[in-house]
């Protein structure tokens, strides 16, 4: 099985998010970057599916040269080779166009990626690439089982789950539960240095959306503490003051 | 020109998030002096369709087909795109629900449209630009996003728009889309519904438990409180990682992001990754025995104390309130 895993380079989950230039630019000073946690799930699933010589894994990242440590980490975890599309990942449409352009005609059986990136939370790339390549897409999968040429995918829905039967090739966004997380071992780290990492130039993509400004959510006022001996007071406040119950 | 809204049904019924998108799309249509067309796919009764008139739908395109009763992403995307063309819609609105998340980008790609996913408010519209606020950095920030394309797709987050009544008598017509076999690549084998539970992403009240509850056997107090409030239950990541609760209850930066009217956190410390997914809740209540727990810094109300003692008392007080 030939698998493509898309990974994005995102701020570490503990990062405090700040902006500069009148809140127009995300401030990366002092921010640690990591493989998007959902993409790690995708990669872990790909490794589980190809283990024992049952296939190959290519990872693709759209990013500038600074993302190479993240790509090397994916190689150390278990991908066979990597491609970096040399461009700032401007928006989901731009990224999806690059991925689809790369994947087109390469006969990947399966394209996996995280359900969303934890920075822009677009949740778009799986469906955009699916549409561009004219293959089925499942944007949030909780379970993926593959036998031969068909996949059974469990998808989250409001108040339950849906079980889908679909023939490969497909593109799937992975959520928690899809695979046991993998971490690089010593051998992986050593071999990652010599695994192929190809750099390709981006294709032109017309601009459809742009962020004009960021905003930090307003902070709440001070907390109103209710004494532990009278919890019913809390219920009263929620009813009469906050009016939420 | 018109605004097109896709209204999603669950087993033939519309839920609040469906009315939210209609009301939201109507507000945009009014601003632009356009009519609002709604499209429904699946098996929905005329009475249910007419209920969309309460929030201003002028026209309803009904695609009633056995084959389309369950969600088929590619087919739905084709239908909505064709409807948008017929209606000359330049703005397409849908809910940022689980299905909506898969659908919106496919429609956007078909139409080369800019997409605002996770929109949390009405667009600012003037002659030169169309801007919309959406969540970013997993709830740690908002991004004011400009859609520069001619066609625009908006996926509205549940619970982020207050319904506005605007009574209309919608004209209901059948819509026949041109579909191909490749639109039906996915087959829904089974739908498993946890019917006794309120769905987390669009719940108005969420009761959430953390590691402070010590073990899955203690979840009774969380469930009792949730039942008394008609709330959905949620949990922190370590709780679902340990298998105490299912993954779909995990909220936070790497779980579900929620924005209910009321979020009650019990025995949860308030780590930055947890807060990212819940901080847009309107009112936050924290119950934690540690007065230094970081969650208190972002809470509206709090009780410092033992959850096992406090929570059952809150549940009784709520039951008493509901009875009075
Ligand atoms: C990459 C990454 C992603 C992550 N994503 C998420 C995410 O999406 N969501 C998430 O939740 N976490 C996430 N985390 C984990 C996060 O950092 C915290 O570890 C986690 O939120 C802590 O869960 P908790 O509050 O339940 O447990 P703890 O931090 O252990 O807190 C338990 C709390 O319970 C209180 N307590 C104990 N006993 C009682 C009692 N009897 N009564 C009342 N209070 C009591 C304690 O005072 C304490 O504050 C992520 C971490 C990483 C590294």
XYZ file of C-alpha atoms and ligand atoms in Angstrom:
622
model
C 0.000 0.000 0.000
C 1.276 3.416 -0.977
C 0.402 6.058 1.607
C 0.841 9.811 1.602
C 0.733 11.565 4.974
C 0.354 15.333 5.087
C 1.929 17.031 8.058
C 1.861 20.589 9.249
C 4.228 22.407 11.491
C 2.349 24.086 14.344
C 3.074 25.947 17.578
C 3.519 23.655 20.574
C 0.233 23.245 22.471
C 1.588 25.083 25.508
C 2.367 28.196 23.436
C 0.929 31.465 24.513
C -0.514 32.956 21.350
C 0.419 36.597 20.711
C 0.419 38.857 17.672
C 2.483 41.792 16.505
C 2.134 44.654 14.004
C -1.277 45.756 15.167
C -2.381 42.140 15.599
C -1.727 41.236 11.985
C 1.195 38.853 12.379
C 1.451 35.768 14.561
C 4.400 36.216 16.856
C 6.700 33.232 16.496
C 9.456 34.512 18.788
C 10.084 31.981 21.500
C 7.450 29.618 20.081
C 8.410 25.985 19.821
C 7.072 24.209 16.711
C 5.900 20.603 16.604
C 4.289 18.119 14.233
C 0.566 18.847 14.415
C -0.720 16.328 17.020
C -3.529 15.104 14.736
C -1.033 14.537 11.920
C 0.984 12.371 14.308
C -2.083 10.174 14.620
C -2.268 9.970 10.808
C 1.404 9.030 10.613
C 1.036 6.440 13.375
C -1.852 4.865 11.476
C 0.189 4.799 8.267
C 3.027 3.067 10.102
C 0.649 0.477 11.548
C -0.765 -0.193 8.078
C 2.570 -0.628 6.327
C 4.548 -2.399 9.050
C 6.388 -5.526 7.961
C 7.107 -4.325 4.440
C 3.469 -3.934 3.495
C 3.914 -0.584 1.802
C 5.573 2.794 1.794
C 4.944 6.135 3.454
C 5.713 9.510 1.942
C 5.189 12.592 4.058
C 4.471 15.945 2.522
C 4.707 19.330 4.181
C 4.037 22.726 2.680
C 6.435 24.999 4.459
C 9.586 27.031 4.395
C 13.007 25.566 5.239
C 12.389 26.169 8.966
C 9.951 23.243 9.037
C 12.644 20.669 8.269
C 13.086 19.544 11.906
C 9.381 18.661 11.923
C 9.771 16.697 8.686
C 12.833 14.884 10.054
C 10.826 13.971 13.134
C 8.201 12.363 10.881
C 10.954 10.469 9.068
C 12.395 9.367 12.404
C 8.979 8.150 13.504
C 8.708 5.921 10.465
C 7.999 7.627 7.124
C 10.200 6.436 4.251
C 10.708 9.640 2.369
C 9.541 13.228 2.458
C 8.639 16.118 0.217
C 8.634 19.733 1.204
C 6.790 22.197 -0.975
C 8.887 25.259 -0.500
C 6.339 27.923 0.406
C 4.700 29.595 3.358
C 1.414 27.703 3.929
C -0.716 30.769 3.264
C -4.118 29.143 3.713
C -5.900 25.782 3.393
C -6.723 26.264 -0.296
C -3.104 27.014 -1.113
C -1.888 23.982 0.854
C -4.526 21.660 -0.635
C -3.631 22.758 -4.174
C 0.035 21.948 -3.548
C -0.758 18.533 -2.061
C -3.192 17.637 -4.849
C -0.687 18.779 -7.473
C 1.986 16.569 -5.945
C -0.257 13.531 -5.426
C -1.940 13.662 -8.828
C -0.953 10.675 -10.945
C 1.232 9.111 -8.255
C -1.266 6.389 -7.387
C -1.395 6.743 -3.641
C -3.904 4.247 -2.241
C -4.471 6.277 0.838
C -3.847 9.865 1.876
C -3.934 10.505 5.606
C -3.732 13.737 7.535
C -4.915 15.097 10.861
C -8.534 16.189 11.075
C -7.336 19.747 11.550
C -4.229 21.693 12.365
C -4.224 23.182 15.822
C -3.192 26.619 14.537
C -5.773 27.568 11.911
C -8.205 24.729 12.646
C -9.390 24.763 9.081
C -10.528 21.169 8.911
C -10.543 21.785 5.185
C -7.540 20.131 3.605
C -8.868 16.554 3.452
C -12.048 17.607 1.676
C -10.326 20.127 -0.590
C -7.738 17.592 -1.731
C -10.491 14.987 -2.105
C -12.401 17.308 -4.386
C -9.311 18.341 -6.366
C -8.321 14.700 -6.943
C -11.937 13.617 -7.333
C -11.683 10.935 -4.652
C -13.850 10.390 -1.553
C -12.883 12.247 1.588
C -13.789 11.630 5.198
C -12.907 14.643 7.242
C -13.053 13.292 10.790
C -12.402 9.580 11.211
C -12.293 7.791 14.535
C -11.402 4.368 13.188
C -10.008 3.091 9.900
C -9.891 -0.583 8.892
C -8.464 -1.566 5.540
C -8.758 -4.902 3.814
C -7.452 -5.217 0.286
C -9.002 -2.406 -1.639
C -11.735 -1.289 0.697
C -11.833 0.749 3.827
C -14.333 0.751 6.618
C -14.199 4.103 8.302
C -15.981 5.267 11.415
C -16.887 8.898 11.235
C -18.028 11.089 14.069
C -21.494 12.618 13.820
C -23.543 14.634 16.296
C -24.651 12.220 18.981
C -23.124 9.072 17.548
C -21.066 7.617 14.770
C -21.480 6.557 11.181
C -19.776 3.547 9.640
C -18.811 3.995 6.005
C -17.715 1.540 3.381
C -15.552 2.962 0.625
C -13.122 1.778 -2.045
C -9.595 3.128 -2.190
C -8.139 5.570 -3.045
C -9.460 7.886 -0.365
C -8.301 10.751 1.794
C -9.053 10.653 5.498
C -8.660 13.161 8.341
C -7.724 11.349 11.516
C -8.949 12.060 15.032
C -7.962 10.494 18.321
C -8.459 6.787 18.622
C -7.394 5.960 15.048
C -3.957 4.678 16.064
C -1.686 4.167 19.023
C 0.763 7.080 19.018
C 4.277 6.245 17.799
C 7.404 7.968 18.905
C 10.795 7.870 17.205
C 13.276 5.334 18.537
C 17.064 5.602 18.372
C 17.306 3.688 15.096
C 14.634 5.857 13.578
C 16.415 9.029 14.622
C 19.697 7.815 13.126
C 18.140 6.709 9.850
C 16.040 9.871 9.474
C 19.152 11.849 8.601
C 19.752 9.862 5.464
C 16.172 9.344 4.287
C 15.343 11.319 1.130
C 13.794 14.766 1.597
C 12.946 16.325 -1.711
C 12.211 20.035 -2.001
C 9.824 21.129 -4.728
C 8.670 24.603 -5.708
C 4.994 25.574 -5.261
C 2.466 26.113 -8.005
C 0.626 29.435 -8.255
C -2.723 29.567 -6.505
C -5.119 32.520 -6.663
C -5.876 34.184 -3.334
C -9.415 33.531 -2.074
C -9.122 34.375 1.610
C -6.774 36.384 3.749
C -6.540 37.073 7.448
C -6.679 40.820 8.008
C -6.365 40.843 11.763
C -6.213 38.588 14.794
C -7.919 39.096 18.081
C -7.297 37.594 21.499
C -10.572 36.674 23.232
C -11.482 39.208 25.916
C -10.517 38.069 29.389
C -13.254 37.377 31.876
C -13.829 39.452 34.978
C -12.762 38.107 38.360
C -14.299 34.827 39.431
C -17.199 34.905 41.887
C -16.424 32.296 44.521
C -19.234 30.550 46.339
C -18.570 28.930 49.685
C -18.332 25.133 49.595
C -20.845 24.905 52.425
C -23.637 26.451 50.345
C -23.530 25.068 46.786
C -27.222 25.980 46.329
C -26.043 29.611 46.244
C -24.237 28.785 42.998
C -27.440 27.462 41.467
C -29.223 30.648 42.492
C -26.522 32.823 40.883
C -26.612 30.804 37.678
C -30.379 31.201 37.602
C -30.818 34.843 38.538
C -27.517 36.511 37.665
C -25.954 34.599 34.770
C -29.405 33.411 33.621
C -28.021 30.264 32.081
C -30.270 27.783 33.865
C -28.834 36.917 -6.715
C -29.627 35.174 -3.480
C -28.153 33.627 -0.385
C -28.278 29.829 -0.220
C -28.348 27.959 3.071
C -27.988 24.205 3.480
C -30.134 22.871 6.317
C -29.016 19.575 7.701
C -31.560 17.189 9.168
C -31.072 14.357 11.587
C -33.456 11.536 10.788
C -35.846 13.947 9.138
C -35.775 16.552 11.902
C -34.127 19.938 12.084
C -32.163 20.779 15.164
C -31.311 24.161 16.610
C -28.116 24.443 14.560
C -30.248 24.164 11.390
C -32.418 27.086 12.478
C -29.291 29.004 13.448
C -27.864 28.829 9.930
C -31.188 29.853 8.401
C -31.537 32.838 10.714
C -27.894 33.796 10.179
C -28.159 33.497 6.392
C -31.388 35.515 6.448
C -29.647 38.325 8.301
C -26.965 38.396 5.595
C -29.603 38.258 2.833
C -31.419 41.224 4.392
C -28.205 43.240 4.551
C -27.618 42.587 0.863
C -31.269 43.008 -0.057
C -31.439 39.487 -1.402
C -33.785 36.553 -0.980
C -32.933 33.496 1.060
C -33.167 30.039 -0.459
C -32.781 26.989 1.764
C -31.888 23.555 0.484
C -32.757 20.355 2.309
C -31.534 16.898 1.330
C -33.023 13.651 2.607
C -36.469 12.657 3.748
C -37.993 15.683 5.464
C -41.725 16.297 5.816
C -43.345 19.450 4.441
C -44.294 20.477 7.972
C -40.666 20.345 9.014
C -39.649 22.260 5.879
C -42.283 24.912 6.555
C -40.785 25.466 10.000
C -37.842 27.129 8.236
C -40.255 29.956 7.422
C -40.046 31.000 11.041
C -36.541 32.271 10.406
C -37.062 33.856 7.032
C -36.528 31.277 4.284
C -38.236 32.605 1.139
C -37.863 29.484 -0.888
C -36.997 25.884 -0.094
C -35.418 23.459 -2.521
C -36.289 19.976 -1.404
C -34.219 17.029 -2.537
C -36.206 14.108 -1.242
C -34.588 10.859 -2.179
C -34.213 7.528 -0.453
C -30.659 7.276 -1.813
C -29.732 10.536 -0.136
C -31.206 9.910 3.283
C -27.812 9.508 4.844
C -24.947 11.874 4.298
C -22.934 11.233 1.134
C -20.336 13.924 0.989
C -19.664 14.023 -2.756
C -23.326 13.787 -3.751
C -24.366 16.463 -1.268
C -21.579 18.761 -2.459
C -22.678 18.307 -6.086
C -26.308 19.012 -5.249
C -25.587 22.138 -3.244
C -23.233 23.468 -5.912
C -25.843 22.925 -8.605
C -28.481 24.609 -6.462
C -26.180 27.561 -5.876
C -25.740 27.957 -9.628
C -29.465 27.736 -10.297
C -30.227 30.290 -7.591
C -27.310 32.500 -8.654
C -26.185 32.439 -5.063
C -22.927 34.162 -4.270
C -23.075 33.318 -0.585
C -23.542 29.764 0.660
C -24.055 29.144 4.356
C -23.947 25.874 6.238
C -23.382 24.630 9.763
C -19.854 23.797 10.837
C -21.189 20.453 12.051
C -19.324 17.185 11.530
C -20.924 16.752 8.114
C -20.729 20.468 7.330
C -16.988 20.364 7.939
C -16.612 17.762 5.212
C -19.039 19.412 2.867
C -18.079 23.082 2.938
C -14.556 22.648 1.510
C -15.803 20.411 -1.327
C -18.378 23.032 -2.306
C -15.754 25.773 -2.016
C -13.326 23.816 -4.206
C -15.975 23.192 -6.858
C -16.817 26.889 -7.017
C -13.333 28.309 -6.401
C -14.906 30.038 -3.446
C -13.237 31.407 -0.355
C -14.345 29.556 2.747
C -14.753 30.908 6.257
C -14.871 27.805 8.423
C -15.794 28.079 12.071
C -17.385 31.504 11.637
C -18.505 32.961 14.947
C -20.328 36.099 13.869
C -22.004 37.971 11.060
C -19.810 39.223 8.220
C -18.852 42.879 8.007
C -19.902 43.783 4.509
C -19.086 46.958 2.602
C -18.492 47.821 -1.053
C -14.894 46.722 -1.045
C -14.716 43.857 1.297
C -16.397 41.016 3.073
C -14.876 40.117 6.413
C -15.801 37.481 8.893
C -14.566 36.458 12.314
C -13.578 32.833 12.824
C -11.863 30.836 15.524
C -8.127 30.190 15.229
C -5.377 28.650 17.314
C -7.881 26.244 18.832
C -9.857 28.892 20.621
C -6.830 30.868 21.785
C -7.579 33.590 19.203
C -9.954 34.786 16.522
C -8.973 35.635 12.957
C -10.791 38.346 11.050
C -10.768 36.813 7.593
C -11.476 38.539 4.314
C -13.062 36.507 1.551
C -11.788 37.983 -1.690
C -13.489 35.516 -4.044
C -16.760 36.203 -5.894
C -18.508 33.182 -4.367
C -18.236 32.846 -0.613
C -18.892 29.858 1.613
C -19.479 30.255 5.343
C -19.543 27.375 7.855
C -21.092 28.747 11.037
C -20.107 27.320 14.406
C -23.056 25.917 16.359
C -24.239 28.086 19.273
C -22.683 31.249 17.902
C -25.723 33.032 16.515
C -28.846 33.991 18.370
C -32.039 33.085 16.507
C -34.053 35.995 15.105
C -37.682 35.351 14.274
C -38.754 36.510 10.839
C -41.942 34.860 9.655
C -42.208 34.025 5.964
C -44.273 31.550 3.990
C -41.648 29.725 2.003
C -42.360 28.338 -1.429
C -41.331 24.673 -1.421
C -40.124 23.175 -4.694
C -38.531 19.880 -5.592
C -34.963 20.138 -6.780
C -33.528 17.560 -9.152
C -29.781 17.496 -9.291
C -27.715 15.834 -11.941
C -25.750 13.123 -10.130
C -23.282 10.512 -11.314
C -22.179 7.173 -9.934
C -18.926 8.671 -8.694
C -20.955 10.943 -6.417
C -21.947 7.795 -4.545
C -18.528 6.345 -3.782
C -19.149 6.109 -0.077
C -21.786 3.805 1.340
C -23.145 4.344 4.818
C -23.333 0.897 6.375
C -24.582 1.806 9.765
C -25.408 4.736 11.987
C -24.972 4.240 15.696
C -26.738 6.816 17.813
C -26.199 7.298 21.468
C -29.817 8.375 21.686
C -29.975 8.869 25.405
C -27.252 11.468 25.238
C -27.208 15.116 24.240
C -24.731 15.789 21.467
C -21.680 17.620 22.748
C -20.786 20.083 19.961
C -24.169 21.786 19.940
C -25.142 21.361 23.598
C -26.182 24.496 25.445
C -24.913 23.196 28.762
C -21.887 20.949 29.217
C -20.840 19.182 32.423
C -17.232 18.086 32.213
C -15.119 15.917 34.496
C -11.363 15.596 34.901
C -8.799 13.426 36.583
C -9.958 14.802 39.935
C -12.840 12.334 39.769
C -10.357 9.520 40.366
C -11.988 6.820 38.225
C -14.756 5.913 35.786
C -16.847 4.441 38.591
C -17.332 7.951 39.963
C -18.965 9.384 36.838
C -22.429 8.948 38.311
C -22.275 12.395 39.927
C -21.364 13.967 36.558
C -24.187 12.152 34.774
C -26.727 12.996 37.468
C -25.858 16.676 37.227
C -25.949 16.557 33.422
C -29.353 14.858 33.492
C -30.753 17.400 35.921
C -29.590 20.205 33.604
C -30.344 18.550 30.272
C -26.637 18.871 29.561
C -24.078 16.945 27.534
C -21.161 15.309 29.322
C -17.516 15.924 28.471
C -14.090 15.201 29.917
C -10.435 16.217 29.881
C -7.883 14.427 27.704
C -6.231 12.222 30.351
C -9.672 10.916 31.254
C -10.388 9.684 27.729
C -6.765 8.565 27.261
C -7.182 6.351 30.316
C -10.360 4.937 28.809
C -12.558 6.239 31.647
C -14.711 7.969 29.051
C -15.030 7.662 25.261
C -12.811 9.812 23.036
C -15.730 11.756 21.631
C -16.206 13.382 25.040
C -12.695 14.802 25.092
C -12.722 18.582 24.842
C -9.805 20.917 24.352
C -7.197 21.857 21.826
C -6.829 18.307 20.565
C -10.436 17.351 21.176
C -13.762 18.974 20.515
C -14.055 22.732 20.856
C -17.284 23.724 22.546
C -18.973 27.047 23.181
C -22.045 26.328 25.289
C -23.931 28.873 27.360
C -22.716 27.109 30.474
C -19.605 24.959 30.959
C -19.166 23.282 34.342
C -15.661 21.914 34.955
C -15.349 19.442 37.796
C -11.959 18.203 38.978
C -10.196 19.693 35.949
C -7.055 21.747 36.559
C -7.430 24.070 33.562
C -4.315 23.303 31.507
C -3.799 25.636 28.546
C -4.731 22.861 26.080
C -7.978 22.201 27.876
C -8.865 25.894 28.112
C -8.287 26.368 24.389
C -11.308 24.224 23.622
C -13.710 25.672 26.175
C -12.794 29.317 26.675
C -15.461 30.634 24.319
C -18.183 29.222 26.580
C -20.421 32.034 27.736
C -20.393 31.173 31.448
C -17.773 28.971 33.076
C -18.182 27.315 36.487
C -15.243 25.572 38.127
C -15.369 23.119 40.997
C -11.938 22.139 42.231
C -10.450 21.385 45.621
C -7.281 23.298 44.832
C -7.767 27.088 45.181
C -4.654 27.558 43.020
C -6.047 25.562 40.080
C -5.460 27.693 36.947
C -9.051 27.128 35.829
C -10.296 29.626 38.454
C -8.501 32.412 36.549
C -10.814 32.028 33.584
C -13.969 31.090 35.470
C -17.035 33.216 36.103
C -18.121 31.244 39.165
C -16.260 28.784 41.296
C -16.398 26.623 44.370
C -13.228 25.512 46.105
C -13.927 22.115 47.598
C -14.395 18.404 47.184
C -16.400 17.522 44.095
C -17.775 14.366 45.678
C -19.492 16.437 48.364
C -20.436 19.480 46.331
C -21.728 18.095 43.048
C -24.613 15.991 44.473
C -25.772 19.063 46.426
C -25.770 21.173 43.261
C -27.763 18.473 41.496
C -30.383 18.482 44.270
C -30.582 22.284 44.199
C -31.123 22.205 40.431
C -33.854 19.605 40.717
C -35.519 21.733 43.384
C -35.273 24.792 41.138
C -36.747 22.939 38.151
C -39.642 21.712 40.264
C -40.480 25.104 41.698
C -0.111 17.904 22.815
C -1.048 17.988 23.970
C -2.395 18.172 23.712
C -3.309 18.216 24.772
N -4.634 18.413 24.491
C -5.531 18.431 25.511
C -6.912 18.616 25.256
O -7.359 18.767 24.115
N -7.766 18.593 26.298
C -7.362 18.417 27.592
O -8.205 18.410 28.494
N -6.050 18.258 27.849
C -5.134 18.253 26.848
N -3.816 18.036 27.132
C -3.445 17.674 28.507
C -3.331 18.865 29.439
O -2.035 19.402 29.339
C -3.592 18.439 30.885
O -2.686 17.423 31.219
C -4.995 17.927 31.134
O -5.958 18.840 30.653
C -5.206 17.715 32.595
O -6.441 17.051 32.830
P -7.181 17.211 34.201
O -7.414 18.624 34.485
O -8.362 16.317 34.153
O -6.179 16.529 35.223
P -5.203 17.192 36.288
O -4.361 18.244 35.694
O -4.562 16.054 36.989
O -6.192 17.913 37.268
C -7.051 17.290 38.156
C -7.688 18.377 38.988
O -8.658 17.814 39.822
C -8.609 18.446 41.079
N -9.174 17.511 42.070
C -8.629 16.370 42.552
N -9.480 15.786 43.419
C -10.576 16.564 43.484
C -11.791 16.485 44.213
N -12.080 15.468 45.044
N -12.690 17.479 44.040
C -12.436 18.518 43.216
N -11.308 18.635 42.510
C -10.383 17.668 42.629
C -7.167 18.774 41.297
O -7.025 19.873 42.204
C -6.699 19.123 39.875
O -6.818 20.507 39.642
C -2.879 18.050 26.105
C -1.509 17.891 26.358
C -0.608 17.859 25.310
C 0.851 17.699 25.636
